[in-house]
Short mmCIF file of C-alpha atoms in Angstrom, two decimals:
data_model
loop_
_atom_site.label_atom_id
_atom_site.label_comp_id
_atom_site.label_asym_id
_atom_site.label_seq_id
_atom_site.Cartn_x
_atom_site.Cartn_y
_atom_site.Cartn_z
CA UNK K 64 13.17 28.61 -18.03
CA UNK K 65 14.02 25.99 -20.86
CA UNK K 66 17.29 26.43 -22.44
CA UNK K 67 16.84 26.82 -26.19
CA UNK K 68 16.63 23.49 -28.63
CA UNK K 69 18.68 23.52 -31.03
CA UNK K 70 18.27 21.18 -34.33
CA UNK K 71 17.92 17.67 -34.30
CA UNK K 72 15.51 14.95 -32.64
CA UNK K 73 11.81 16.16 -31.09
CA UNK K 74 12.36 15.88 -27.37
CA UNK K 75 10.70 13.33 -25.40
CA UNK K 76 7.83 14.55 -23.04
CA UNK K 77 8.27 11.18 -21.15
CA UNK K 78 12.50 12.22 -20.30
CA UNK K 79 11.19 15.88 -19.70
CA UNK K 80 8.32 14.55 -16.96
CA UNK K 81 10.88 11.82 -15.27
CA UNK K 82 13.40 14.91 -15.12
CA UNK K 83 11.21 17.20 -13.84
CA UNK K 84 9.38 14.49 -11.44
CA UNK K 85 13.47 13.53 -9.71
CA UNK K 86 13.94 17.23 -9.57
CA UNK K 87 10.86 17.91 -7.64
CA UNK K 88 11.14 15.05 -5.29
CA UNK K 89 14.85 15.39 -4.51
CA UNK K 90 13.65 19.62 -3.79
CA UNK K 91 11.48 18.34 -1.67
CA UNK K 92 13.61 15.61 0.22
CA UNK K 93 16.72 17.71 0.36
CA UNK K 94 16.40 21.39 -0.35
CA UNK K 95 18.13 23.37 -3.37
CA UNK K 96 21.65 22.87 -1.50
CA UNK K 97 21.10 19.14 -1.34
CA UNK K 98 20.14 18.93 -4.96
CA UNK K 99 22.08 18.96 -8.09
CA UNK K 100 21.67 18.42 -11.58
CA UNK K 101 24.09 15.37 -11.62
CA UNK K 102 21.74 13.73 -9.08
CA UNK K 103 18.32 14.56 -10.69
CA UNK K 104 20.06 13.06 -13.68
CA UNK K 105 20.70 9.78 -11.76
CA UNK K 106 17.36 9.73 -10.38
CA UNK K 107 15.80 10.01 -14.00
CA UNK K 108 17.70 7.67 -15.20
CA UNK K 109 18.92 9.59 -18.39
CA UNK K 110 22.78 11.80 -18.89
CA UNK K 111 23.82 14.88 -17.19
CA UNK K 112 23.82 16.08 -21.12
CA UNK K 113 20.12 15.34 -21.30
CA UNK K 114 19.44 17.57 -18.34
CA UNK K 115 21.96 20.13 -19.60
CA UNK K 116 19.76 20.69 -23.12
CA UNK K 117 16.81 21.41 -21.51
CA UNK K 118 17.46 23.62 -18.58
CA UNK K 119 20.44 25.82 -18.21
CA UNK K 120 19.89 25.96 -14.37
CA UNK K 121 19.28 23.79 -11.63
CA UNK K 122 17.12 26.45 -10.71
CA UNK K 123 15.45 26.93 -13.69
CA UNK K 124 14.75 23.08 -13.82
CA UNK K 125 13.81 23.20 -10.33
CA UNK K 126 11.45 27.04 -10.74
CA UNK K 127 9.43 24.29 -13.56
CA UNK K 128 9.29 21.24 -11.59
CA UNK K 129 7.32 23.11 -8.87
CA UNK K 130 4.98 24.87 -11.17
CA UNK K 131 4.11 21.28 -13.05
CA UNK K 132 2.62 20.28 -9.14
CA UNK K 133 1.27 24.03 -7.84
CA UNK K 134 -0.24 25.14 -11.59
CA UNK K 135 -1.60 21.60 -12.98
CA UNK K 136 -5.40 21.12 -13.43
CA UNK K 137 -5.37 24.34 -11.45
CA UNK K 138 -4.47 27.76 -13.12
CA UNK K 139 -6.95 28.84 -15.71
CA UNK K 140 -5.51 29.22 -19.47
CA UNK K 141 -6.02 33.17 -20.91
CA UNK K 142 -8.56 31.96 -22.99
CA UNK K 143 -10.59 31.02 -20.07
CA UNK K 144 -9.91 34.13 -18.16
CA UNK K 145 -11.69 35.78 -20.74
CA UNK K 146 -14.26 33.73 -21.42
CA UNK K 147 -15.31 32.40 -18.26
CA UNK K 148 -16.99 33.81 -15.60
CA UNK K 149 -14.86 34.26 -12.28
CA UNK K 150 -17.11 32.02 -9.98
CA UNK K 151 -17.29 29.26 -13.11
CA UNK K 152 -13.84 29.56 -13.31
CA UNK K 153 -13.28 28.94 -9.22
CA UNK K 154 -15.81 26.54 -9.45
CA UNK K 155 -14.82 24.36 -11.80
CA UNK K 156 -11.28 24.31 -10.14
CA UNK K 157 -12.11 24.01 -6.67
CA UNK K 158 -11.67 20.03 -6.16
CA UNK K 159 -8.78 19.50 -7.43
CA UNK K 160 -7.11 22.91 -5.98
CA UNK K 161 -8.43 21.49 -2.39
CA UNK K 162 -6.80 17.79 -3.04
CA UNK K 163 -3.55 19.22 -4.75
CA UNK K 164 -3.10 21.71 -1.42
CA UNK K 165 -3.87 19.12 1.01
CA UNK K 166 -1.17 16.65 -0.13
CA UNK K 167 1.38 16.03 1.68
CA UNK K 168 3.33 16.96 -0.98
CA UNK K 169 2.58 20.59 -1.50
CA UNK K 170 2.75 20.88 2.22
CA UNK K 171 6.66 19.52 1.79
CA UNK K 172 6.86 21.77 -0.97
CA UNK K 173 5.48 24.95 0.56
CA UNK K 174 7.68 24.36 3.48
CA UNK K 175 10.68 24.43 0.99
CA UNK K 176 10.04 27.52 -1.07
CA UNK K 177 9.32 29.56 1.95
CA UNK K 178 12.72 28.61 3.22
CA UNK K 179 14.90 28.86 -0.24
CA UNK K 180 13.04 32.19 -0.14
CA UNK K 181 15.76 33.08 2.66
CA UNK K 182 18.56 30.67 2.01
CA UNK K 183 18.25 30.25 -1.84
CA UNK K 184 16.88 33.77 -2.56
CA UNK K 185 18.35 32.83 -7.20
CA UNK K 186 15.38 30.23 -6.78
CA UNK K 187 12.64 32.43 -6.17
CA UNK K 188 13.65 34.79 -8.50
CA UNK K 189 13.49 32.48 -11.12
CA UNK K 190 10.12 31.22 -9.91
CA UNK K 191 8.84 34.51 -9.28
CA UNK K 192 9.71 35.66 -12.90
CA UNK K 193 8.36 32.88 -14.78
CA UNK K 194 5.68 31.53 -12.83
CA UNK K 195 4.47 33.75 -9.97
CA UNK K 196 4.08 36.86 -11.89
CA UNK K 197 1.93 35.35 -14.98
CA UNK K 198 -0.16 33.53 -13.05
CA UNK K 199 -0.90 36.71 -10.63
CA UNK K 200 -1.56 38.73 -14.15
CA UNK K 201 -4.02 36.07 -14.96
CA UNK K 202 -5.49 36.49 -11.11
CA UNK K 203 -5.59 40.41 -11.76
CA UNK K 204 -7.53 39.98 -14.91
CA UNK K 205 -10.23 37.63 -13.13
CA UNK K 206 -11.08 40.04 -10.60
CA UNK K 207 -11.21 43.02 -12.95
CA UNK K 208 -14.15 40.42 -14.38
CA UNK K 209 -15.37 40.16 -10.94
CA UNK K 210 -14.95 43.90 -10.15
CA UNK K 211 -17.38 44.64 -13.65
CA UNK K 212 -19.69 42.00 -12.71
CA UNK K 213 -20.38 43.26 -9.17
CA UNK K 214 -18.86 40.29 -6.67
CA UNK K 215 -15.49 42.17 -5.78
CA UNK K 216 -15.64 45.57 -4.61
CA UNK K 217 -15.01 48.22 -7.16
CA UNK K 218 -12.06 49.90 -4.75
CA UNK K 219 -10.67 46.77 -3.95
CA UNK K 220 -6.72 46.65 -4.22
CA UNK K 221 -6.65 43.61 -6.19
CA UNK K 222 -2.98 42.89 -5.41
CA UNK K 223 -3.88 42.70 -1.90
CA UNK K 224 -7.02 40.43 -2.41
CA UNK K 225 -4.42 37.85 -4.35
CA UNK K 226 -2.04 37.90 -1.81
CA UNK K 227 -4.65 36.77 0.61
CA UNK K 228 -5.93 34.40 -1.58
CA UNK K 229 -2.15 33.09 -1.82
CA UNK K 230 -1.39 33.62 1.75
CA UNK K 231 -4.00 31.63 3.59
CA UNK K 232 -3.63 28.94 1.63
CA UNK K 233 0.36 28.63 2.90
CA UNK K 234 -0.58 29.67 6.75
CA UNK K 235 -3.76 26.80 6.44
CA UNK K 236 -1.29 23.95 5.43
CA UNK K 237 1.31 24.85 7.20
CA UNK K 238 -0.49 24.22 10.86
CA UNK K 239 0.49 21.45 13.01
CA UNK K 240 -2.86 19.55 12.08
CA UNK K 241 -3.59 20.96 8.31
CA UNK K 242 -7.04 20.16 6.57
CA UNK K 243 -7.79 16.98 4.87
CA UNK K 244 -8.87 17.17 1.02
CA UNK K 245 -12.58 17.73 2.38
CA UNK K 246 -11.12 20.28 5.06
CA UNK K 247 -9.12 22.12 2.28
CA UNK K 248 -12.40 22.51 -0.51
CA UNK K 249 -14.39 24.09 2.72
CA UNK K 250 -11.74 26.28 3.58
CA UNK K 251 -11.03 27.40 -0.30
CA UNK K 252 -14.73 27.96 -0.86
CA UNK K 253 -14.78 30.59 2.53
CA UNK K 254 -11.55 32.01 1.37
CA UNK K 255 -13.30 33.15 -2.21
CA UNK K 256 -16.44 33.89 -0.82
CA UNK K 257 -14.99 36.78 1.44
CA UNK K 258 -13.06 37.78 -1.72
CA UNK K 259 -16.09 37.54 -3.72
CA UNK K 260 -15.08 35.23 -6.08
CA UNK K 261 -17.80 32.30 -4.97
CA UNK K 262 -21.24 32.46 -4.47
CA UNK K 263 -22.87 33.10 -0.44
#
């Protein structure tokens, strides 16, 4: 969660994506106990101060800097939710969803979350707050669609179905020998099909 801006200069998206790019790399490389604001600061290249105005946390900085990687080019807006058909929508996210997950770099990043879930439990609950919970709201509301349209059973527990969806996507990368991009975009499309989000 951003801190709040007071008066004064427009802030620069190019300082907010170098912050938020140190802070997710240095997550990554050292865990939430290995990383502080002081050293995502250095790694930006801008002030403590700068980091300060923006986020009031290190986990609130840190909460964003993993939703910029998990959520971009891959969470649908509200507008499409409501819109869009549910298999359109899967569709037309499917490639990059299958690249983003098969980086090594979500597979770093998974690995981290899942232990600050234990060690770092503030973290999560930040993340879980601001990101988790409206993105599964936007999941719920997709597979209402789907239950109205006739893909996804009309008793289905739809929490459940999203925490499968969720789920296999962490146990699938985190194997010893995880799927490459082309791996991953198989693997999605069975994953929605038995959810009956993508066509058979």
């Amino acid at each position: 969660m951003t801190a709040a801006r007071g008066r004064g200069r427009p802030r620069d998206p190019e300082t907010d994506a170098a912050i938020l790019r140190a802070a997710l790399e240095l997550f990554i490389e050292r865990g939430v106990e290995g990383t502080s604001i002081e050293q995502i600061a250095k790694r930006a290249g801008v002030g403590k101060l700068t980091v300060y105005r923006r986020w009031t946390t290190k986990e609130d900085l840190i909460a964003q800097a993993v939703e910029q990687l998990v959520s971009a080019d891959m969470v649908p807006t509200p507008a499409e939710v409501r819109a869009l058909a549910p298999q359109d929508i899967i569709e037309a996210g499917l490639k990059t969803a299958a690249e983003t997950t098969a980086s090594p770099a979500f597979r770093a990043l998974v690995a981290r979350m899942m232990g600050a879930a234990v060690s770092h439990p503030q973290l999560m609950a930040v993340y879980w707050r601001h990101h988790v919970l409206p993105r599964r709201e936007l999941a719920t509301a997709m597979l209402r669609r789907a239950q109205q349209d006739g893909t996804v059973a009309e008793d289905a527990d739809l929490d459940v179905l999203i925490d499968m969806m969720a789920g296999a996507v962490t146990w699938r990368v985190l194997q010893p020998d995880p799927p490459d991009a082309d791996g991953m975009l198989g693997y999605l499309k069975s994953v929605y099909r038995q959810i009956g989000l993508y066509p058979r």
